[in-house]
Short mmCIF file of C-alpha atoms in Angstrom, two decimals:
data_model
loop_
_atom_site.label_atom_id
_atom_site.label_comp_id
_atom_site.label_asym_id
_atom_site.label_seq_id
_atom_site.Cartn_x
_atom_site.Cartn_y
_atom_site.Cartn_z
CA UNK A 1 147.23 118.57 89.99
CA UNK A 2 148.30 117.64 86.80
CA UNK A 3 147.62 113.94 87.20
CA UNK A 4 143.98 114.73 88.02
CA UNK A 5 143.35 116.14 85.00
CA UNK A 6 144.46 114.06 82.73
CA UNK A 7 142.57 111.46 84.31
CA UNK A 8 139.78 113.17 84.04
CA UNK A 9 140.25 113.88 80.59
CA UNK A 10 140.65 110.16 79.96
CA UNK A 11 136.49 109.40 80.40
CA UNK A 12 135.73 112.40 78.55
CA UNK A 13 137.35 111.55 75.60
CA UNK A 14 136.11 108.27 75.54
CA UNK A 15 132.59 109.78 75.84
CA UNK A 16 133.37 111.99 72.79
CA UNK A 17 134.26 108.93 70.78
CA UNK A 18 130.96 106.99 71.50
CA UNK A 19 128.92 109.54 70.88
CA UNK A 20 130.26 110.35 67.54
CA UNK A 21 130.66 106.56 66.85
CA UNK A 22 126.69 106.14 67.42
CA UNK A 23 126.08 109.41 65.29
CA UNK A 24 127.94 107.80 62.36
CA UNK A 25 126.02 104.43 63.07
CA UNK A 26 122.58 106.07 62.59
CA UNK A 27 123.69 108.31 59.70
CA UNK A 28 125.15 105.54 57.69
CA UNK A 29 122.36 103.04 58.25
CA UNK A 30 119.92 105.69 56.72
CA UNK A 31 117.56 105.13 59.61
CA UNK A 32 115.80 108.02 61.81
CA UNK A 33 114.88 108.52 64.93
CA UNK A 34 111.03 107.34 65.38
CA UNK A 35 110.26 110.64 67.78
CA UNK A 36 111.74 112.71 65.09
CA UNK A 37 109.57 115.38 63.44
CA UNK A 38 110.07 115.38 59.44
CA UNK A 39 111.53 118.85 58.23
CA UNK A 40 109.26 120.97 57.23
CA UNK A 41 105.78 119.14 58.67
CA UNK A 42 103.55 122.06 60.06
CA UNK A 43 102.80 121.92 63.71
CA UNK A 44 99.65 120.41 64.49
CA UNK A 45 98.23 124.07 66.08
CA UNK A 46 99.34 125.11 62.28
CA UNK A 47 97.70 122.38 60.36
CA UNK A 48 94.32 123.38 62.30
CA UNK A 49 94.52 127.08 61.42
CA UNK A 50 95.04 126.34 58.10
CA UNK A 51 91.84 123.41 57.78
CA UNK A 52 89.62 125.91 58.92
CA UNK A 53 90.83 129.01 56.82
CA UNK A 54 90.05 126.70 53.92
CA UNK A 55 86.85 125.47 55.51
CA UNK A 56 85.60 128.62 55.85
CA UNK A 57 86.37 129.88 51.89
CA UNK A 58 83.62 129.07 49.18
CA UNK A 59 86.60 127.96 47.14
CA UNK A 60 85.88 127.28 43.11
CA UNK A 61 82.66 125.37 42.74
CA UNK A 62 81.86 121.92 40.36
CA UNK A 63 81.96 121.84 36.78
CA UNK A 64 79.41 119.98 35.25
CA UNK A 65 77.86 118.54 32.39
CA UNK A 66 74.23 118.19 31.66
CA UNK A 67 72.67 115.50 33.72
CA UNK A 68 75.73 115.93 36.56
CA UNK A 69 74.73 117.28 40.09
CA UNK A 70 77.00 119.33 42.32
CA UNK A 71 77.55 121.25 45.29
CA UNK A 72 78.16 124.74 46.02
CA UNK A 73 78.85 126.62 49.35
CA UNK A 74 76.74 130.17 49.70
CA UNK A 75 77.47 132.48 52.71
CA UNK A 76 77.76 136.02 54.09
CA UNK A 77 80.30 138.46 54.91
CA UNK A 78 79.93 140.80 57.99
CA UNK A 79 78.90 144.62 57.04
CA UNK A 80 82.41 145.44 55.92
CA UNK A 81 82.59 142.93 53.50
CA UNK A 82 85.29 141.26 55.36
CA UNK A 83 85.14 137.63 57.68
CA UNK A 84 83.32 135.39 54.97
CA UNK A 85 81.83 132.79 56.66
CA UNK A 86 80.04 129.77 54.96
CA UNK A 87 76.60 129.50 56.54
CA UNK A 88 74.94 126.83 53.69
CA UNK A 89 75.23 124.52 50.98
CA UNK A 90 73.13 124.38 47.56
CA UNK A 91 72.68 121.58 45.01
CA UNK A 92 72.65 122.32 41.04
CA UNK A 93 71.82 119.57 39.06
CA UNK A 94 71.97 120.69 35.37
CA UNK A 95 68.87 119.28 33.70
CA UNK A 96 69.55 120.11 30.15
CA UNK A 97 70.75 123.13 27.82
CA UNK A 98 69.30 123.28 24.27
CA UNK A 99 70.28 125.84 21.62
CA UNK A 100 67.37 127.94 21.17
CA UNK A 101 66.32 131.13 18.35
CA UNK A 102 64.94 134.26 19.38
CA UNK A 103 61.13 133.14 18.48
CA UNK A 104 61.52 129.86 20.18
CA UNK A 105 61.32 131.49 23.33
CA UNK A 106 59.03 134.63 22.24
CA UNK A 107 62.14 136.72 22.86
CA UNK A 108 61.80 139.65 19.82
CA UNK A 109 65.62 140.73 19.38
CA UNK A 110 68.37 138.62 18.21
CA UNK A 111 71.62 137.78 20.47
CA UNK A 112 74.08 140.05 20.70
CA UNK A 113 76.63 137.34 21.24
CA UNK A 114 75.64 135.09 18.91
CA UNK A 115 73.35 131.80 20.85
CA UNK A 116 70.71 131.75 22.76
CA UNK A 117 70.82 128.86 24.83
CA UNK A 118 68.05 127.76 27.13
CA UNK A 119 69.90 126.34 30.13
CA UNK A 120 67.56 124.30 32.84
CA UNK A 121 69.03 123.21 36.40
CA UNK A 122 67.56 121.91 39.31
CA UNK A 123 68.54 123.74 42.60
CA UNK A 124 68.15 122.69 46.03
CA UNK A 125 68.82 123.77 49.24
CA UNK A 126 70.54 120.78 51.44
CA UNK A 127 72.09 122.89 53.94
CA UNK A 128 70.56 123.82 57.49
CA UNK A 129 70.15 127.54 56.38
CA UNK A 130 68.46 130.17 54.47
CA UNK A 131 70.87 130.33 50.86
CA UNK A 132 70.55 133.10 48.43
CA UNK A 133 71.16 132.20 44.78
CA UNK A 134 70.94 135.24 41.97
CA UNK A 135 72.25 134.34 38.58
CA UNK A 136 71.12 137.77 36.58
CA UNK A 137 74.13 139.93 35.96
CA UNK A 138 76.45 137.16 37.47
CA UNK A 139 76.42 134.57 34.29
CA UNK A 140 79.23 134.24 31.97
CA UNK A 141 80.46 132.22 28.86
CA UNK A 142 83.64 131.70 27.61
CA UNK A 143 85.43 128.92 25.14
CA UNK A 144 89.03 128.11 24.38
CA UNK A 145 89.08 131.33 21.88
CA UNK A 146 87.57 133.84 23.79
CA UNK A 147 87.72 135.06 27.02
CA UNK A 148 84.79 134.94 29.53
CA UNK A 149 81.90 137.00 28.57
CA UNK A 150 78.50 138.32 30.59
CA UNK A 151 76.16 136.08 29.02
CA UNK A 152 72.62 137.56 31.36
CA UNK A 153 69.61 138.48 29.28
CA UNK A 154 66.97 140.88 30.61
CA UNK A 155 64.77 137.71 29.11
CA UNK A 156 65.79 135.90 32.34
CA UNK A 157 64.05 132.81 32.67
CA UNK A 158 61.71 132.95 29.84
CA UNK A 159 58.14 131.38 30.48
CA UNK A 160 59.67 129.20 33.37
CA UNK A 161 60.11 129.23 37.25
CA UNK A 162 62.92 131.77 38.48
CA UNK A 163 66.03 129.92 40.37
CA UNK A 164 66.79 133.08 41.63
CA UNK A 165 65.29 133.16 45.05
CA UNK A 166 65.60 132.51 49.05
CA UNK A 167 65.99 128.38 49.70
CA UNK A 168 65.04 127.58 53.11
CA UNK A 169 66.61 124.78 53.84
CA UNK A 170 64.97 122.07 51.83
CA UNK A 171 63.46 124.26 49.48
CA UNK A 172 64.06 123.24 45.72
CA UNK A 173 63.24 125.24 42.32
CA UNK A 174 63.60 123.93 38.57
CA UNK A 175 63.54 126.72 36.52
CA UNK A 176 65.47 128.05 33.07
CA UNK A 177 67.84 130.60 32.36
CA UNK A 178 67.78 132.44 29.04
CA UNK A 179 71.20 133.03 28.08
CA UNK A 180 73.08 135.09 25.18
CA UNK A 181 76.63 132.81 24.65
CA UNK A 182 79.11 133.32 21.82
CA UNK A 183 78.92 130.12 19.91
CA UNK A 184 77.72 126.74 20.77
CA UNK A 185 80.12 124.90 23.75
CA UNK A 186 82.19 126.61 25.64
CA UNK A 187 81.56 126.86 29.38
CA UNK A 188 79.18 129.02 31.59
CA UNK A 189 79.64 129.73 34.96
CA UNK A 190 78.24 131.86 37.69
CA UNK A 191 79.99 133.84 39.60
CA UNK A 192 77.66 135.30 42.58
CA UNK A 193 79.86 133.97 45.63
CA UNK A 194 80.27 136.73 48.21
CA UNK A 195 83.61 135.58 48.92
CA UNK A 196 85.97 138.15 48.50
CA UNK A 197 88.55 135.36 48.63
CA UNK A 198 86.92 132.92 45.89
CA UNK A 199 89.09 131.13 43.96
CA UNK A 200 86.87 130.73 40.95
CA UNK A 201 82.85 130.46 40.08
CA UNK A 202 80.50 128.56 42.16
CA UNK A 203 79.75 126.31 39.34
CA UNK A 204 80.40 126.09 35.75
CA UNK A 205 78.44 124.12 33.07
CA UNK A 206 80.17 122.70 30.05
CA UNK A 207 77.78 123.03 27.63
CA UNK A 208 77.16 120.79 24.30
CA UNK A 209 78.54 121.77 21.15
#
C-alpha cells in the first residue's frame, strides 16, 4: 500500500513543477495570453448599454463663433418628464452678432444689463422629424467675471423673421434675436433642451468683443 502511493505521488509532483515552471515562464517574459480579457474592459453587452444611454442624451451642444455652423439634437420626453428620447437634429449657423443701441432697433428703453446685441443665425431642420426650437426665456450670457445671466428681451426678434417655430424636416428660418448681455464678449447660450439629463446648453455663441 505504501509503495503505491508514493508512486503515485511521483507524477504528481512532477506535474506541480511544470506547471509552475510554465507560470514563471509567461510571467517573466512579460507576455499575455492572446484569449485573455484586459482587466477592467466592459463586457461587450455593457459597452452597448452604455453607447445607447449616451445616444439617446442631447448631451452639451457646439460652441460657435460667428460664421461657424453646428448641430444640435432636439427631442421629447414621455408625459412624466422621464425617458428622453432624441427624435431630430437642427442646424445653427451663426450669421453675425453686432452691438446695437436702443434706437437702432426702435426698441424705446435702455438695457438693463448693459448691451444690446442683435444676434442673427440661420436654423435648419436636417433631421427626419418635426423639431421645436424656442429661444425666449431660455437665452443667457455670461463672461469670465460674471456668472450666466437671462439675457431674453420681450423685443424678441426685432423687425426680423422669428427662429422660434416648428421645422419640418427641411424647413429653414433666418431670423434675429434681440438680446440684453452684460458687456460686449462673453458667451450666450440657449438652454431649451428637454433633457432632464443635459449636460450643458444646446449651443453657445462666443460673441465678439
Amino acid at each position: 500500500m505504501r509503495a503505491y502511493i508514493r508512486r503515485a505521488c511521483v507524477p504528481a509532483v512532477l506535474l506541480s513543477a511544470v506547471l509552475l515552471a510554465g507560470c514563471s515562464s509567461e510571467s517573466d517574459s512579460g507576455d499575455s495570453v492572446a484569449s485573455q480579457e484586459p482587466a477592467g474592459e466592459a463586457p461587450a453587452e455593457e459597452a452597448a448599454v452604455e453607447a445607447s444611454e449616451s445616444a439617446s442624451s442631447s448631451g452639451s451642444g457646439p460652441v460657435l463663433e460667428v460664421g461657424e455652423t453646428g448641430e444640435f439634437a432636439t427631442g421629447e420626453t414621455d408625459e412624466s418628464g422621464e425617458d428622453y428620447k432624441v427624435t431630430s437634429t437642427m442646424s445653427v449657423k451663426v450669421v453675425s452678432a453686432e452691438y446695437v443701441t436702443a434706437e437702432q432697433v426702435d426698441i424705446s428703453k435702455e438695457p438693463e444689463n448693459g448691451q444690446y446685441v442683435k444676434l442673427t443665425l440661420t436654423l435648419k431642420n436636417v433631421g427626419d422629424a418635426p423639431a421645436k426650437v424656442m429661444t425666449y426665456g431660455r437665452m443667457e450670457w455670461e463672461d469670465t467675471d460674471t456668472a450666466a445671466q437671462g439675457a431674453s428681451t420681450l423685443e424678441g426678434i426685432g423687425d426680423g423673421r422669428s427662429v422660434d417655430s416648428w421645422y419640418k424636416p427641411g424647413q429653414s428660418v433666418t431670423g434675429h434675436l434681440i438680446l440684453d448681455v452684460g458687456d460686449e464678449g462673453g458667451t450666450v447660450s440657449y438652454n431649451g433642451s428637454e433633457d432632464p439629463n443635459a449636460e450643458g446648453p444646446v449651443f453657445s455663441v462666443n460673441l465678439p468683443e
